[in-house]
Amino acid sequence: MFGFLKKKDSTLPPEPPTAPAVDEDLSLEERVLRHVAELVPGAALEGERLCFDGCGGLTMRVEFPNLDGPQFRMEAILEHPDFFGPLVESTAGVKEGDEEKARFAARQIVDSVLDALLPALRGEGETTAPMELWGHTHRFRASVSGVLLINAQEPPDRQDLWSRMEGAVLSCLGTQKVYWVKLYLANLSGSDTSCEVRINGWVVPELTETLVRIARSWPLENMPMKSAKQYIVLVQDEDTPCPYTWDQAKDLTRQAIRLFESGTAYDSIPEELEKYAPTPSLAEDVFGFLPELMAQAVLPQVKVTSRFSVSRHGAGQTSVWFTQCRAWAPVYSAIMDHFHEDGPAKDQIMSIVGTSAMFHGLNNALNSGSKVEDLMMSRVFTVSESYQLW
């Protein structure tokens, strides 16, 4: 079920006649967790985390990566045994004082992602249409938050965002037990827009274009901007346990980085990775994804399609979305860790990027007179006959 909810500061609960004393020694993070616990029945603090009753082991902690006077950005990190990787949701604002920041951030998280996530983990939700992937049928239950609105009483055409995007989003799902989706659109003054469709934290540009078209047709009615936001959590009815974890995928990626940078012969790397991999399919994913994702990271100006072809020996090609490949996110996370923690030199980076099909395709296109802004790169990954998409 969903409803329309207009988001303003005035929606926050009024202060009680006699406000309880606040411990001045509490950190900003602790204040946020306490406010969330006050707003969510059954939530309880355990150390530096919040635990949620009846949700199968869901926990939440918060961090403030950006804090500059009254301006702040907070990240809520939610973890659960059924999540392949952590759910990270951010909120930002401008508030004076720690209590105001904490109260605002807590309300934002409760009214957005927790509004969809808590019912989903308690077994609630509407059954969606089945989708097919790699010869298997996948069925999900969708728990949908209300529509959070700014400067509007109703969303565009009185339709919630999920009803417009459900079919397109379902086509991007894969084998994971739980997926979380953020839909956001804003019409800004000057004919500008700000929109995104995120699946497990990743923006999918092709789906985002639909929200851009909707935002452009949403009359501002003398407002400086209008926005609508909605969260959806999808839980798969049945799932086959994945033979590897998020951490194992990251660790194997770091091993692959060391092999590339040490000058190991390119053709021998797949066999070396299989020695350390929990399953051969993960070794194939890491070997294929690492050069392409590192090239994408160091060449952000190059547009790349969100779908690619997987060419399996003896079985032809299958088109998949990157959101359907479980290893995609931990491989990228390992690359970012490598950049931030190890500070690789240019020649080390190029030892990996130089093997990327995207890099070679880009060079060929530029040498032929094409402009970067006019290019849209696509990718093909070749895998073995026994390869399994997780």
Short mmCIF file of C-alpha atoms in Angstrom, two decimals:
data_model
loop_
_atom_site.label_atom_id
_atom_site.label_comp_id
_atom_site.label_asym_id
_atom_site.label_seq_id
_atom_site.Cartn_x
_atom_site.Cartn_y
_atom_site.Cartn_z
CA MET A 1 0.00 0.00 0.00
CA PHE A 2 1.10 3.54 -0.56
CA GLY A 3 -0.08 7.03 0.20
CA PHE A 4 0.88 10.57 -0.67
CA LEU A 5 2.81 12.36 2.05
CA LYS A 6 3.79 15.99 1.79
CA LYS A 7 7.19 16.49 3.32
CA LYS A 8 7.84 19.70 5.22
CA ASP A 9 9.59 20.45 8.49
CA SER A 10 6.14 21.03 9.95
CA THR A 11 5.43 17.28 9.65
CA LEU A 12 7.85 16.62 12.49
CA PRO A 13 6.11 15.91 15.81
CA PRO A 14 5.80 18.99 18.02
CA GLU A 15 8.00 19.27 21.07
CA PRO A 16 6.30 18.06 24.26
CA PRO A 17 5.34 20.82 26.73
CA THR A 18 8.34 19.87 28.87
CA ALA A 19 11.14 18.50 26.73
CA PRO A 20 13.13 15.71 28.37
CA ALA A 21 16.67 16.47 29.38
CA VAL A 22 19.23 15.69 26.69
CA ASP A 23 22.61 14.19 27.53
CA GLU A 24 25.06 16.76 26.21
CA ASP A 25 27.75 14.07 25.96
CA LEU A 26 25.86 12.10 23.30
CA SER A 27 27.45 12.02 19.88
CA LEU A 28 25.49 13.18 16.86
CA GLU A 29 25.26 9.56 15.68
CA GLU A 30 23.84 8.41 19.02
CA ARG A 31 21.26 11.18 18.93
CA VAL A 32 20.03 10.06 15.52
CA LEU A 33 19.69 6.44 16.61
CA ARG A 34 17.77 7.49 19.73
CA HIS A 35 15.35 9.56 17.68
CA VAL A 36 14.78 6.67 15.27
CA ALA A 37 14.14 4.37 18.26
CA GLU A 38 11.51 6.81 19.52
CA LEU A 39 9.78 6.83 16.14
CA VAL A 40 9.85 3.07 15.40
CA PRO A 41 8.06 0.72 17.82
CA GLY A 42 10.24 -2.23 18.76
CA ALA A 43 13.54 -0.56 17.81
CA ALA A 44 16.21 -0.78 20.50
CA LEU A 45 19.78 0.45 20.89
CA GLU A 46 22.47 -2.18 21.28
CA GLY A 47 25.83 -0.47 21.54
CA GLU A 48 26.36 1.73 18.48
CA ARG A 49 23.64 0.02 16.44
CA LEU A 50 19.88 0.01 16.37
CA CYS A 51 18.09 -3.36 16.20
CA PHE A 52 14.54 -3.79 14.88
CA ASP A 53 12.17 -6.29 16.45
CA GLY A 54 10.59 -8.87 14.14
CA CYS A 55 12.84 -8.08 11.17
CA GLY A 56 15.11 -11.13 11.21
CA GLY A 57 18.27 -9.43 12.47
CA LEU A 58 18.10 -5.99 10.82
CA THR A 59 20.56 -3.47 12.29
CA MET A 60 21.34 0.16 11.52
CA ARG A 61 24.23 2.47 12.27
CA VAL A 62 24.82 6.00 11.00
CA GLU A 63 27.77 8.09 9.91
CA PHE A 64 28.22 11.77 8.99
CA PRO A 65 30.73 11.89 6.11
CA ASN A 66 29.97 15.59 5.55
CA LEU A 67 29.46 17.99 8.44
CA ASP A 68 30.10 21.70 7.93
CA GLY A 69 28.39 23.94 10.45
CA PRO A 70 24.63 23.73 9.87
CA GLN A 71 25.07 21.74 6.63
CA PHE A 72 25.32 17.98 6.88
CA ARG A 73 25.01 14.71 5.01
CA MET A 74 24.28 11.52 6.92
CA GLU A 75 24.50 7.91 5.80
CA ALA A 76 22.38 5.19 7.36
CA ILE A 77 24.01 1.77 6.95
CA LEU A 78 21.52 -1.09 7.29
CA GLU A 79 22.58 -4.74 7.41
CA HIS A 80 20.58 -7.97 7.42
CA PRO A 81 21.39 -11.68 6.93
CA ASP A 82 19.36 -11.68 3.68
CA PHE A 83 21.22 -8.66 2.21
CA PHE A 84 24.11 -9.53 -0.09
CA GLY A 85 25.71 -6.16 0.67
CA PRO A 86 24.86 -3.29 3.02
CA LEU A 87 21.94 -0.98 2.29
CA VAL A 88 23.26 2.58 2.46
CA GLU A 89 20.81 5.48 2.34
CA SER A 90 21.84 9.12 2.72
CA THR A 91 20.02 12.26 3.71
CA ALA A 92 21.18 15.86 3.81
CA GLY A 93 19.96 19.10 5.29
CA VAL A 94 20.75 22.44 6.89
CA LYS A 95 19.92 22.57 10.60
CA GLU A 96 21.37 24.40 13.57
CA GLY A 97 22.52 22.32 16.52
CA ASP A 98 23.01 18.61 16.97
CA GLU A 99 19.49 17.95 18.24
CA GLU A 100 17.85 19.58 15.23
CA LYS A 101 20.16 17.74 12.83
CA ALA A 102 19.49 14.43 14.56
CA ARG A 103 15.73 14.89 14.68
CA PHE A 104 15.55 15.90 11.01
CA ALA A 105 17.81 13.05 9.81
CA ALA A 106 15.94 10.45 11.86
CA ARG A 107 12.57 11.52 10.49
CA GLN A 108 13.90 11.45 6.92
CA ILE A 109 15.16 7.87 7.27
CA VAL A 110 11.98 6.66 9.01
CA ASP A 111 9.65 8.20 6.42
CA SER A 112 11.68 6.95 3.47
CA VAL A 113 13.60 3.68 3.37
CA LEU A 114 12.38 2.29 6.72
CA ASP A 115 8.78 2.90 5.68
CA ALA A 116 9.26 0.27 2.96
CA LEU A 117 11.98 -1.91 4.50
CA LEU A 118 10.44 -2.83 7.86
CA PRO A 119 7.16 -4.20 6.43
CA ALA A 120 9.10 -6.07 3.72
CA LEU A 121 11.27 -7.89 6.26
CA ARG A 122 8.17 -8.76 8.29
CA GLY A 123 6.67 -10.60 5.33
CA GLU A 124 4.35 -7.91 4.02
CA GLY A 125 4.03 -6.68 0.45
CA GLU A 126 2.18 -7.14 -2.83
CA THR A 127 3.07 -9.95 -5.23
CA THR A 128 4.62 -8.70 -8.47
CA ALA A 129 4.66 -10.20 -11.95
CA PRO A 130 7.25 -13.01 -12.37
CA MET A 131 10.41 -12.31 -14.35
CA GLU A 132 12.73 -14.66 -16.21
CA LEU A 133 16.52 -14.67 -16.01
CA TRP A 134 19.06 -17.27 -17.14
CA GLY A 135 16.39 -19.95 -17.49
CA HIS A 136 14.87 -19.39 -14.05
CA THR A 137 11.66 -17.68 -12.89
CA HIS A 138 11.93 -15.13 -10.09
CA ARG A 139 8.99 -13.84 -8.03
CA PHE A 140 9.09 -10.91 -5.64
CA ARG A 141 6.92 -9.23 -3.04
CA ALA A 142 7.06 -5.43 -3.13
CA SER A 143 6.72 -3.24 -0.05
CA VAL A 144 6.17 0.37 -1.12
CA SER A 145 6.63 3.56 0.89
CA GLY A 146 4.43 6.59 0.65
CA VAL A 147 5.33 9.28 -1.86
CA LEU A 148 7.36 12.01 -0.16
CA LEU A 149 6.51 15.36 -1.72
CA ILE A 150 8.02 18.83 -1.55
CA ASN A 151 5.98 21.86 -2.71
CA ALA A 152 3.22 19.62 -4.03
CA GLN A 153 -0.02 18.10 -2.79
CA GLU A 154 0.02 15.25 -5.31
CA PRO A 155 2.61 13.46 -7.46
CA PRO A 156 2.57 14.02 -11.25
CA ASP A 157 -0.78 13.00 -12.75
CA ARG A 158 -1.82 11.70 -9.31
CA GLN A 159 0.18 8.51 -9.93
CA ASP A 160 2.72 7.15 -7.50
CA LEU A 161 6.17 6.59 -9.01
CA TRP A 162 6.23 2.82 -8.49
CA SER A 163 3.12 2.24 -10.63
CA ARG A 164 4.96 3.94 -13.50
CA MET A 165 8.28 2.14 -13.03
CA GLU A 166 7.37 -1.33 -11.73
CA GLY A 167 7.76 -3.24 -15.01
CA ALA A 168 11.04 -1.58 -15.93
CA VAL A 169 12.53 -2.12 -12.47
CA LEU A 170 11.50 -5.78 -12.29
CA SER A 171 13.32 -6.43 -15.56
CA CYS A 172 16.57 -5.32 -13.85
CA LEU A 173 16.40 -7.74 -10.90
CA GLY A 174 18.34 -10.96 -10.48
CA THR A 175 19.06 -13.69 -7.95
CA GLN A 176 19.48 -11.67 -4.76
CA LYS A 177 16.99 -12.24 -1.96
CA VAL A 178 16.38 -8.51 -1.32
CA TYR A 179 16.52 -5.47 -3.59
CA TRP A 180 15.87 -1.86 -2.60
CA VAL A 181 14.80 0.79 -5.09
CA LYS A 182 14.79 4.56 -4.82
CA LEU A 183 12.72 6.62 -7.27
CA TYR A 184 13.23 10.38 -7.24
CA LEU A 185 12.17 13.15 -9.57
CA ALA A 186 12.31 16.93 -9.27
CA ASN A 187 11.30 19.71 -11.61
CA LEU A 188 13.51 22.74 -11.02
CA SER A 189 13.19 26.33 -12.17
CA GLY A 190 14.89 27.09 -15.47
CA SER A 191 13.57 23.92 -17.16
CA ASP A 192 16.08 21.79 -15.28
CA THR A 193 15.41 18.45 -13.60
CA SER A 194 17.03 16.19 -11.02
CA CYS A 195 16.00 12.55 -11.29
CA GLU A 196 17.30 9.09 -10.51
CA VAL A 197 16.30 5.46 -10.37
CA ARG A 198 18.59 3.57 -8.00
CA ILE A 199 18.62 -0.19 -7.54
CA ASN A 200 20.65 -1.29 -4.51
CA GLY A 201 22.28 2.13 -4.56
CA TRP A 202 23.26 2.11 -8.26
CA VAL A 203 21.80 4.64 -10.69
CA VAL A 204 20.31 3.08 -13.84
CA PRO A 205 20.41 5.90 -16.44
CA GLU A 206 18.10 4.22 -18.95
CA LEU A 207 15.33 3.94 -16.35
CA THR A 208 16.05 7.42 -15.00
CA GLU A 209 15.17 8.91 -18.39
CA THR A 210 11.53 7.97 -17.83
CA LEU A 211 11.42 10.06 -14.65
CA VAL A 212 13.14 12.95 -16.45
CA ARG A 213 10.31 13.04 -19.00
CA ILE A 214 7.71 12.97 -16.22
CA ALA A 215 9.48 15.74 -14.26
CA ARG A 216 9.60 18.01 -17.31
CA SER A 217 5.84 17.76 -17.75
CA TRP A 218 5.07 18.50 -14.06
CA PRO A 219 3.91 22.15 -13.80
CA LEU A 220 5.79 24.18 -11.19
CA GLU A 221 2.78 26.45 -10.49
CA ASN A 222 4.99 29.34 -9.32
CA MET A 223 7.07 27.11 -7.07
CA PRO A 224 10.89 27.21 -7.25
CA MET A 225 10.89 23.40 -7.46
CA LYS A 226 8.73 20.32 -6.93
CA SER A 227 9.93 16.88 -6.00
CA ALA A 228 8.58 13.38 -5.38
CA LYS A 229 10.43 10.43 -3.85
CA GLN A 230 9.42 6.82 -3.21
CA TYR A 231 11.16 3.70 -1.87
CA ILE A 232 10.41 0.10 -2.71
CA VAL A 233 11.85 -3.03 -1.13
CA LEU A 234 11.46 -6.27 -3.07
CA VAL A 235 11.91 -9.65 -1.39
CA GLN A 236 12.27 -12.78 -3.49
CA ASP A 237 9.89 -15.62 -2.55
CA GLU A 238 12.53 -18.29 -3.13
CA ASP A 239 16.23 -17.97 -3.65
CA THR A 240 19.15 -20.32 -4.11
CA PRO A 241 21.94 -19.57 -1.61
CA CYS A 242 24.84 -17.83 -3.32
CA PRO A 243 28.12 -19.80 -3.03
CA TYR A 244 30.08 -16.67 -2.11
CA THR A 245 29.73 -13.59 0.09
CA TRP A 246 30.22 -9.87 -0.51
CA ASP A 247 33.54 -9.97 1.37
CA GLN A 248 34.77 -12.97 -0.61
CA ALA A 249 34.02 -11.16 -3.89
CA LYS A 250 35.92 -8.09 -2.67
CA ASP A 251 38.86 -10.17 -1.44
CA LEU A 252 39.11 -11.99 -4.77
CA THR A 253 39.06 -8.65 -6.59
CA ARG A 254 41.95 -7.38 -4.46
CA GLN A 255 43.82 -10.59 -5.32
CA ALA A 256 43.13 -9.98 -9.02
CA ILE A 257 44.43 -6.41 -8.71
CA ARG A 258 47.68 -7.72 -7.23
CA LEU A 259 48.04 -10.25 -10.06
CA PHE A 260 47.52 -7.62 -12.77
CA GLU A 261 49.85 -5.09 -11.13
CA SER A 262 52.60 -7.64 -10.50
CA GLY A 263 52.91 -8.37 -14.21
CA THR A 264 51.40 -11.85 -14.09
CA ALA A 265 50.74 -13.10 -17.61
CA TYR A 266 47.23 -12.06 -18.63
CA ASP A 267 46.21 -15.52 -19.86
CA SER A 268 47.24 -17.16 -16.59
CA ILE A 269 45.23 -14.84 -14.30
CA PRO A 270 41.89 -16.70 -14.66
CA GLU A 271 43.47 -19.96 -13.54
CA GLU A 272 45.19 -18.22 -10.62
CA LEU A 273 41.90 -16.65 -9.50
CA GLU A 274 40.12 -20.00 -9.58
CA LYS A 275 42.56 -21.25 -6.96
CA TYR A 276 41.23 -18.67 -4.48
CA ALA A 277 37.58 -18.43 -5.62
CA PRO A 278 34.71 -20.12 -3.72
CA THR A 279 33.21 -20.91 -7.15
CA PRO A 280 34.67 -20.70 -10.68
CA SER A 281 31.87 -18.36 -11.79
CA LEU A 282 33.05 -15.70 -9.34
CA ALA A 283 36.57 -15.96 -10.76
CA GLU A 284 35.12 -15.35 -14.24
CA ASP A 285 33.11 -12.35 -13.03
CA VAL A 286 36.08 -10.75 -11.27
CA PHE A 287 38.39 -11.31 -14.24
CA GLY A 288 35.84 -9.81 -16.64
CA PHE A 289 34.43 -6.98 -14.53
CA LEU A 290 37.66 -5.63 -12.97
CA PRO A 291 39.21 -4.02 -16.11
CA GLU A 292 35.86 -2.65 -17.33
CA LEU A 293 34.82 -1.15 -14.00
CA MET A 294 38.25 0.34 -13.39
CA ALA A 295 38.14 1.91 -16.86
CA GLN A 296 34.67 3.26 -16.07
CA ALA A 297 35.97 4.69 -12.78
CA VAL A 298 38.93 6.54 -14.34
CA LEU A 299 36.96 7.65 -17.43
CA PRO A 300 33.68 8.91 -15.90
CA GLN A 301 33.01 11.18 -18.89
CA VAL A 302 32.43 8.14 -21.13
CA LYS A 303 28.82 6.97 -21.28
CA VAL A 304 28.32 3.22 -20.94
CA THR A 305 25.12 1.21 -21.42
CA SER A 306 23.64 -0.45 -18.34
CA ARG A 307 23.00 -3.65 -20.30
CA PHE A 308 25.67 -5.91 -21.72
CA SER A 309 25.90 -9.27 -23.43
CA VAL A 310 27.16 -12.43 -21.78
CA SER A 311 28.46 -14.81 -24.43
CA ARG A 312 28.45 -18.36 -23.08
CA HIS A 313 30.28 -21.06 -25.01
CA GLY A 314 27.74 -23.22 -26.82
CA ALA A 315 24.73 -21.23 -25.56
CA GLY A 316 24.88 -17.97 -27.51
CA GLN A 317 24.53 -14.49 -26.02
CA THR A 318 22.26 -13.34 -23.22
CA SER A 319 21.54 -9.67 -22.54
CA VAL A 320 21.61 -8.73 -18.85
CA TRP A 321 21.55 -5.56 -16.74
CA PHE A 322 24.55 -4.89 -14.52
CA THR A 323 22.13 -4.86 -11.55
CA GLN A 324 21.50 -8.56 -12.26
CA CYS A 325 25.16 -9.43 -11.65
CA ARG A 326 25.77 -9.91 -7.94
CA ALA A 327 29.57 -9.50 -8.18
CA TRP A 328 29.34 -6.12 -9.93
CA ALA A 329 28.99 -4.00 -6.77
CA PRO A 330 31.67 -5.69 -4.59
CA VAL A 331 34.15 -5.60 -7.49
CA TYR A 332 33.58 -1.86 -7.84
CA SER A 333 33.81 -1.41 -4.05
CA ALA A 334 37.18 -3.21 -4.02
CA ILE A 335 38.43 -0.91 -6.80
CA MET A 336 37.43 2.17 -4.79
CA ASP A 337 39.14 0.76 -1.69
CA HIS A 338 42.28 0.18 -3.76
CA PHE A 339 42.28 3.78 -5.00
CA HIS A 340 41.72 5.26 -1.53
CA GLU A 341 43.91 2.95 0.54
CA ASP A 342 46.75 2.03 -1.82
CA GLY A 343 47.07 5.12 -4.05
CA PRO A 344 48.16 3.14 -7.13
CA ALA A 345 50.47 4.84 -9.63
CA LYS A 346 49.35 5.50 -13.18
CA ASP A 347 51.27 2.54 -14.58
CA GLN A 348 49.62 0.24 -12.04
CA ILE A 349 46.18 1.49 -13.02
CA MET A 350 46.97 1.13 -16.71
CA SER A 351 48.14 -2.44 -16.19
CA ILE A 352 44.45 -3.18 -15.58
CA VAL A 353 42.64 -0.51 -17.60
CA GLY A 354 44.84 -1.28 -20.61
CA THR A 355 43.26 -4.74 -20.88
CA SER A 356 39.72 -3.30 -20.95
CA ALA A 357 37.66 -3.72 -24.12
CA MET A 358 36.03 -0.40 -23.30
CA PHE A 359 39.42 1.33 -23.26
CA HIS A 360 40.44 -0.15 -26.60
CA GLY A 361 37.05 0.63 -28.14
CA LEU A 362 37.26 4.22 -26.94
CA ASN A 363 40.75 4.68 -28.37
CA ASN A 364 39.66 3.29 -31.73
CA ALA A 365 36.63 5.57 -31.85
CA LEU A 366 38.64 8.68 -30.93
CA ASN A 367 41.33 7.83 -33.49
CA SER A 368 38.55 7.62 -36.08
CA GLY A 369 37.45 11.18 -35.29
CA SER A 370 34.57 10.54 -32.87
CA LYS A 371 33.96 12.82 -29.87
CA VAL A 372 33.68 11.43 -26.36
CA GLU A 373 30.35 13.16 -25.75
CA ASP A 374 28.83 11.45 -28.80
CA LEU A 375 29.84 7.93 -27.80
CA MET A 376 27.83 5.27 -25.97
CA MET A 377 29.98 2.26 -25.16
CA SER A 378 28.61 -1.27 -24.83
CA ARG A 379 30.24 -4.41 -23.47
CA VAL A 380 30.37 -8.16 -24.13
CA PHE A 381 31.71 -10.66 -21.59
CA THR A 382 32.74 -14.14 -22.72
CA VAL A 383 32.23 -16.91 -20.15
CA SER A 384 32.60 -20.68 -20.00
CA GLU A 385 29.87 -23.20 -20.74
CA SER A 386 29.54 -23.99 -17.02
CA TYR A 387 29.27 -20.33 -15.95
CA GLN A 388 26.40 -19.49 -13.58
CA LEU A 389 25.02 -15.97 -13.22
CA TRP A 390 24.52 -15.10 -9.56
#
